[in-house]
CSV table of C-alpha atoms in Angstrom, one decimal:
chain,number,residue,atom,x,y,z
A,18,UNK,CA,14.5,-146.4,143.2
A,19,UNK,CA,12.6,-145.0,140.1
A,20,UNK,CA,14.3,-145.0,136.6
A,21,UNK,CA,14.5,-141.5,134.9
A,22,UNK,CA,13.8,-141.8,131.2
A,23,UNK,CA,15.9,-140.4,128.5
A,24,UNK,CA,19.0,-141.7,130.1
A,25,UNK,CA,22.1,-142.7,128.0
A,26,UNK,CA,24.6,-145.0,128.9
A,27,UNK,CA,28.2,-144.1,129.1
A,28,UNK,CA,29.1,-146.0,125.9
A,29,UNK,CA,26.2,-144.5,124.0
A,30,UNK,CA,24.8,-142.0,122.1
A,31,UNK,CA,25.4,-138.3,124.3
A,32,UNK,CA,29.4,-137.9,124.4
A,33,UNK,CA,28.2,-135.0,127.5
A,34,UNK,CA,26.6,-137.2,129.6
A,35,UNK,CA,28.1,-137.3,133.5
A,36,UNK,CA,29.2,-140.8,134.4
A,37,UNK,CA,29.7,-141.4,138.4
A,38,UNK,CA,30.3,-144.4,140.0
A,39,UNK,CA,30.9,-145.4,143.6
A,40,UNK,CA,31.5,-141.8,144.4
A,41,UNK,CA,32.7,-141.3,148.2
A,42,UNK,CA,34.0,-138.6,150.2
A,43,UNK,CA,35.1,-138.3,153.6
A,44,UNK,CA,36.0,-135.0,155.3
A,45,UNK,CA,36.9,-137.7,158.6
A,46,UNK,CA,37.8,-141.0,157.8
A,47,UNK,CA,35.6,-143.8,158.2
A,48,UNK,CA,32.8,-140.6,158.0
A,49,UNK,CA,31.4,-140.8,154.9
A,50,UNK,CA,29.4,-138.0,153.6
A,51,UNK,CA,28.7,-139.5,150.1
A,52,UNK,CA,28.2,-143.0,150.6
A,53,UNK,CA,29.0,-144.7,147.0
A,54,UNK,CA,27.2,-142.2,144.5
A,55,UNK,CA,26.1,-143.5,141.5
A,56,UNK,CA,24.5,-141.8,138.8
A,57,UNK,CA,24.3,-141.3,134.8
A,58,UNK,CA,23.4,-138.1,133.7
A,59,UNK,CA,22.3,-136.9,129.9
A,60,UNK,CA,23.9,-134.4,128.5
A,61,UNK,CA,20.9,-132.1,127.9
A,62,UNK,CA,18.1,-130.7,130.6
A,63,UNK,CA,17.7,-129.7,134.0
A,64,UNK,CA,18.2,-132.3,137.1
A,65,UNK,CA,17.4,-131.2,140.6
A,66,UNK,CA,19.2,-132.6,143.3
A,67,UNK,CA,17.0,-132.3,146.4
A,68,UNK,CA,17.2,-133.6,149.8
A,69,UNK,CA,17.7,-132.0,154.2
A,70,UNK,CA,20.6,-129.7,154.7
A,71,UNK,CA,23.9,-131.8,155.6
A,72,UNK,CA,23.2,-134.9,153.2
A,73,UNK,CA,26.1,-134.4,150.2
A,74,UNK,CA,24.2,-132.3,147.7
A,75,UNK,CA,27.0,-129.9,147.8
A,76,UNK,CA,29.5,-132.1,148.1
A,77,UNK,CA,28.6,-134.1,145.3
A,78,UNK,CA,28.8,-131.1,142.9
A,79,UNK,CA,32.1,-129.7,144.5
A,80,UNK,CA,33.5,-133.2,143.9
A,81,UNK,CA,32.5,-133.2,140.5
A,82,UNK,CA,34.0,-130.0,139.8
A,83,UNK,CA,37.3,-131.0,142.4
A,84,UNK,CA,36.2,-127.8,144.2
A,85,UNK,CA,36.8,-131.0,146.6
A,86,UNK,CA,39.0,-133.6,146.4
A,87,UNK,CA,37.1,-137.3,146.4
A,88,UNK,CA,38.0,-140.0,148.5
A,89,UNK,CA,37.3,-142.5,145.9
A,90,UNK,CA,35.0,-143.2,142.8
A,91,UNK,CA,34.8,-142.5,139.2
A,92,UNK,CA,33.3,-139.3,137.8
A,93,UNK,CA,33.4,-139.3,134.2
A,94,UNK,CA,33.3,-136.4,131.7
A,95,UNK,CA,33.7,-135.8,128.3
A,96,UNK,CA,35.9,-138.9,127.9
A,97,UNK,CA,37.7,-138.0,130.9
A,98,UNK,CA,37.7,-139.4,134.5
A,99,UNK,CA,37.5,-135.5,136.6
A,100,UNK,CA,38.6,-137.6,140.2
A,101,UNK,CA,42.2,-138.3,138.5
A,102,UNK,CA,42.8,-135.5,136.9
A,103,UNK,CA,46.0,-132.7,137.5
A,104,UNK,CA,47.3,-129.8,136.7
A,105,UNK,CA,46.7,-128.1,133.6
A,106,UNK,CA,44.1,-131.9,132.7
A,107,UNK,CA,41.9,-130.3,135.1
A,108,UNK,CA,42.2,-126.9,134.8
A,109,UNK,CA,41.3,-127.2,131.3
A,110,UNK,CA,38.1,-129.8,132.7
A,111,UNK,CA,37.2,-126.9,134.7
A,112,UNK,CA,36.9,-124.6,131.4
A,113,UNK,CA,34.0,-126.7,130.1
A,114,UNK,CA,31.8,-126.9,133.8
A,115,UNK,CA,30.5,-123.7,134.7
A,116,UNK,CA,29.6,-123.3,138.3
A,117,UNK,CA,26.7,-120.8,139.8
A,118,UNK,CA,26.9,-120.4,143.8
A,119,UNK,CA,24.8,-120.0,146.5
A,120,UNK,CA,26.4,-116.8,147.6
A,121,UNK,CA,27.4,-115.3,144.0
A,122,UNK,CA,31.1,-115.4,144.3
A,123,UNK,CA,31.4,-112.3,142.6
A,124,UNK,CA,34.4,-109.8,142.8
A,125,UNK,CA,32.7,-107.2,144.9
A,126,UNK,CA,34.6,-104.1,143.5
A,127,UNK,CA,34.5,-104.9,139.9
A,128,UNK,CA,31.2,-104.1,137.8
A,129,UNK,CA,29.1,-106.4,136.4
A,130,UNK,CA,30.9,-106.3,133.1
A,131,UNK,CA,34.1,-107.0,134.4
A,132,UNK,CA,32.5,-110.1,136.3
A,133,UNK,CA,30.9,-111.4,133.3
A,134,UNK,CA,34.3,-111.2,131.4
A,135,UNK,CA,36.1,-112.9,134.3
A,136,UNK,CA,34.5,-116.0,133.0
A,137,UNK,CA,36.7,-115.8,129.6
A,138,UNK,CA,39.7,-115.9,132.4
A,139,UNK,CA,40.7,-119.5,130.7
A,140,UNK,CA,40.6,-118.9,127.7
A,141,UNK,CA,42.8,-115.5,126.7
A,142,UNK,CA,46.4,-114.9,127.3
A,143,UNK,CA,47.1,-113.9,130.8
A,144,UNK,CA,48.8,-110.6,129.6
A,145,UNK,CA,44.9,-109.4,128.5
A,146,UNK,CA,43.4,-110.7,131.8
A,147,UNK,CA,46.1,-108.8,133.7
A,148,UNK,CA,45.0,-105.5,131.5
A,149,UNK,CA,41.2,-106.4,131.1
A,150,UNK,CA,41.9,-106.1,127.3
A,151,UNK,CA,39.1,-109.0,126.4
A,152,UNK,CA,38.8,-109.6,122.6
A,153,UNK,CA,35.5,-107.5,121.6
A,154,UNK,CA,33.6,-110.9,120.6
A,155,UNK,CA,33.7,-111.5,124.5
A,156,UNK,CA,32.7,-108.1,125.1
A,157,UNK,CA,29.9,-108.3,122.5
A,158,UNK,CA,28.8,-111.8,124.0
A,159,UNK,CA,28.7,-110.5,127.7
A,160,UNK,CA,26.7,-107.4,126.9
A,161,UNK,CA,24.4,-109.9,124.8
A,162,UNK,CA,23.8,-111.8,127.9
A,163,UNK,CA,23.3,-108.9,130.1
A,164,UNK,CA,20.7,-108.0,127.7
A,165,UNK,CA,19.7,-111.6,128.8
A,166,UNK,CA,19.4,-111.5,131.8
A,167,UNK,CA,17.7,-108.0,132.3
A,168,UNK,CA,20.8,-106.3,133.3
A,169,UNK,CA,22.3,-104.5,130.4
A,170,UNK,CA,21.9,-101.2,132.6
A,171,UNK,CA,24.0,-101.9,135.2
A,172,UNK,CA,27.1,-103.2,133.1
A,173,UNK,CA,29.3,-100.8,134.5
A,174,UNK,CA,27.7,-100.8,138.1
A,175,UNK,CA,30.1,-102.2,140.9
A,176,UNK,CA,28.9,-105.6,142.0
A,177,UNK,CA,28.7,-104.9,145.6
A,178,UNK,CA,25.9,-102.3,144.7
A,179,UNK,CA,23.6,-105.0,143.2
A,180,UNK,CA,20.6,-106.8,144.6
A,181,UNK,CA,21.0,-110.6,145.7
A,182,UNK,CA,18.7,-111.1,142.5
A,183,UNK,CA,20.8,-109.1,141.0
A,184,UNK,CA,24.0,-110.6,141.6
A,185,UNK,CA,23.1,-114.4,140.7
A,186,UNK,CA,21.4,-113.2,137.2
A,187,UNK,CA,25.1,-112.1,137.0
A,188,UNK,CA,26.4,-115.2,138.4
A,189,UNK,CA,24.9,-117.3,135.5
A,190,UNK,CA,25.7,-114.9,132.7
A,191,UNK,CA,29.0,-115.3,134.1
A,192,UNK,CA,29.0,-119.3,134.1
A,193,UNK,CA,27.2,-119.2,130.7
A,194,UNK,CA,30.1,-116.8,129.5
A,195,UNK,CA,32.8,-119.8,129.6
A,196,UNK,CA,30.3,-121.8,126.8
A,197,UNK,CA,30.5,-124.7,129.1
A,198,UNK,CA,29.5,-128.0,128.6
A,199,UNK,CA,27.7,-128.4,132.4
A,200,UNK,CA,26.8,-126.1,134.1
A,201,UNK,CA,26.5,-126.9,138.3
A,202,UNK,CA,24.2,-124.4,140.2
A,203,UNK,CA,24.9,-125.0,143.8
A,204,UNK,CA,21.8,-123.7,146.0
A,205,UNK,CA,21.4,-120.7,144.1
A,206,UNK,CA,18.2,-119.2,145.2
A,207,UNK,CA,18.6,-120.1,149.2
A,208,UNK,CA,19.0,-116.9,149.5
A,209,UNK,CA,16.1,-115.2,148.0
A,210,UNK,CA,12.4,-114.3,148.0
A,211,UNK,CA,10.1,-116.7,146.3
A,212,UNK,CA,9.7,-114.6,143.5
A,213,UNK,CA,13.4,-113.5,143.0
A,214,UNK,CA,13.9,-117.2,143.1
A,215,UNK,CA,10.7,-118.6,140.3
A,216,UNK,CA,12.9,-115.9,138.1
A,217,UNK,CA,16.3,-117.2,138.6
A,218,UNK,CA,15.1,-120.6,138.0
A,219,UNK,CA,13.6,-119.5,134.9
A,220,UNK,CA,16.5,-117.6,133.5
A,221,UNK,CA,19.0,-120.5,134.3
A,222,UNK,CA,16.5,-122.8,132.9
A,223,UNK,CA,16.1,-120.8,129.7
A,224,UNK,CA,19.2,-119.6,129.0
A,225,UNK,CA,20.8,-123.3,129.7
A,226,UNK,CA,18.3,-124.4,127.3
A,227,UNK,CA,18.7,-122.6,124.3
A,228,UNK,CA,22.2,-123.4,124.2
A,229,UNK,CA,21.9,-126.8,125.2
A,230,UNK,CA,23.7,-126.7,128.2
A,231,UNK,CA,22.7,-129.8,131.1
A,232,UNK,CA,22.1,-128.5,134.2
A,233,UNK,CA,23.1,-130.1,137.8
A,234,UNK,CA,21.0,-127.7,140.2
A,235,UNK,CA,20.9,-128.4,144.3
A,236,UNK,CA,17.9,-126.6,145.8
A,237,UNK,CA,15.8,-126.8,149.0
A,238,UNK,CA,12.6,-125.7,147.2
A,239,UNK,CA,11.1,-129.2,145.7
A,240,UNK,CA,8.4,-127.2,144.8
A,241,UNK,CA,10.9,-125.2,142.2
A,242,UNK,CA,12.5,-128.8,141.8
A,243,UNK,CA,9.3,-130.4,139.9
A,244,UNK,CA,8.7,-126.8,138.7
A,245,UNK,CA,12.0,-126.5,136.4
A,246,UNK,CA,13.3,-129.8,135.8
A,247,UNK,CA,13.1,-132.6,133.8
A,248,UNK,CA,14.8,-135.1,136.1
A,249,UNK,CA,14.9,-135.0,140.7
A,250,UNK,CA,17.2,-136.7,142.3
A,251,UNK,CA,16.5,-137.2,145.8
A,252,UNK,CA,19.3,-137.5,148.6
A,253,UNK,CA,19.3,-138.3,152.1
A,254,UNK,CA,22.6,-139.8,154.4
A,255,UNK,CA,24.7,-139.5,151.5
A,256,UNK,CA,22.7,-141.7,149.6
A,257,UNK,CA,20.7,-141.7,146.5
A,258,UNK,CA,17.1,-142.9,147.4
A,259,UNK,CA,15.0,-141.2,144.8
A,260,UNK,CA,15.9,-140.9,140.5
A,261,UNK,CA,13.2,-140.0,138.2
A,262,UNK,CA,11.2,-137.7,136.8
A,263,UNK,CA,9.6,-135.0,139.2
A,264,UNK,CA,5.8,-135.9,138.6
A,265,UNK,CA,6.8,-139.5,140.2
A,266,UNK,CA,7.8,-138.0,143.1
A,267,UNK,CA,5.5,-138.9,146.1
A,268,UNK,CA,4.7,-138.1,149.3
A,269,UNK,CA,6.1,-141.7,150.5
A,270,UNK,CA,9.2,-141.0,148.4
A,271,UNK,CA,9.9,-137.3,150.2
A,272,UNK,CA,9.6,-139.0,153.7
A,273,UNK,CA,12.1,-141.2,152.7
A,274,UNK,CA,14.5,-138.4,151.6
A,275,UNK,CA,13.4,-135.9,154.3
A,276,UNK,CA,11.8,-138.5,157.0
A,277,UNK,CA,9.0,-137.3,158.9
A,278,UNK,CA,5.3,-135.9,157.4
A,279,UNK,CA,4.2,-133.2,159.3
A,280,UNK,CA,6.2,-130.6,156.9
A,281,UNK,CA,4.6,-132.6,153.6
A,282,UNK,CA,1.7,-129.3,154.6
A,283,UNK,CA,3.6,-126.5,154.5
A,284,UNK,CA,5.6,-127.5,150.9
A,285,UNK,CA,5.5,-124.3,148.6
């Protein structure tokens, strides 16, 4: 397995970086679908997590964030070890790790602004939530990203009336709106048009890097993979059989994660 570079250790020098170790899950016992994970991610650039449908990408992020629960393993953050954490420990982890989904998870019959704003949700009294009375800094800030993302003329459009483009541009503003310290982007342009996609990829890519936010992104595309990021990691049968930088990755190493060749022509 190739060595990324730029790597820190978990003693070391980047108090963000993502520490797992011997990460498993099991949906069935004795069924693994992570298969003892490890991995040591900086706190600062894009890392692509590639590899055939079924083989834990998800499931490795939803662990991270305890969108799932994991069977066993360490995966620490921010001094913290996210698997053990409870209660209001983890709903305070899940302040600082923004998440972007594959199909939006947007409130359909809000607008855009009231979505955006839903990503303060952790951070103001519940009393303001419950009256959508948000302090005008996080009103300023989510029309500042709107402006961002190319939406600012649609703030008060419902969400159900946008475009799929439409709604993940939102999706990120709204991840970016809970200043996180991670953001996880979990398939997020399976679901549209090659050049909808190259522009969410490079509005999650530029708006994560200005504020120097790290990146975990899952995506089928490996040509978007070594397009965008600095680091691929490549998955198949819950394992880790690829870590480095994208222009190492070769066609021997993407039979190894996808098996077969005959496919290796038609990559985009």
């Amino acid at each position: 397995m190739n060595a990324a570079p730029g790597l820190v250790t978990e003693s070391g020098q980047d108090a963000r970086s993502l520490v797992i170790r011997d990460l498993v899950k099991e949906y069935r016992r004795n069924k693994p679908v992570l298969r003892g994970i490890n991995l040591t991610i900086a706190g600062h650039g894009l890392t692509a997590v590639i590899g055939p449908s079924g083989t834990g990408k998800s499931t490795l992020l939803r662990c991270i964030n305890r969108l799932v629960e994991p069977t066993s393993g360490e995966i620490k953050f921010m001094g913290q070890d996210l698997a053990r954490l409870r209660g209001r420990q983890l709903r305070e982890a899940r302040r600082r790790i923004g998440m972007v989904f594959q199909e939006y998870n947007l409130v359909e019959r809000l607008t855009v602004m009231e979505n955006l704003l839903s990503g303060r949700l952790g951070y103001v009294p519940v009393w303001r939530a419950w009256l959508r009375k948000f302090p005008q800094a996080d009103i300023d800030r989510a029309f500042g990203l709107l402006d961002a993302v190319g939406l600012e003329r649609v703030a008060l459009r419902r969400a159900d009336a946008l475009s799929g483009g439409q709604r993940q541009r939102v999706g990120i503003a709204r991840a970016i709106m809970q200043e996180p310290d991670l953001i996880l982007a979990d398939e997020p342009t399976s679901s549209l048009d090659p050049k909808t996609s190259v522009e969410i990829m490079e509005i999650l890519s530029r708006l994560a890097g200005e504020r120097d936010i790290p990146v975990i992104v899952n995506i089928h595309n490996v040509g978007l993979a070594k397009r965008f990021a600095q680091r691929v990691v490549g998955m198949t049968g819950g394992h880790v059989v690829y870590d480095g930088p994208p222009d190492g990755l070769t066609d021997a190493d993407l039979k190894a994660i996808y098996g077969g060749e005959n496919w290796l022509d038609e990559r985009p």
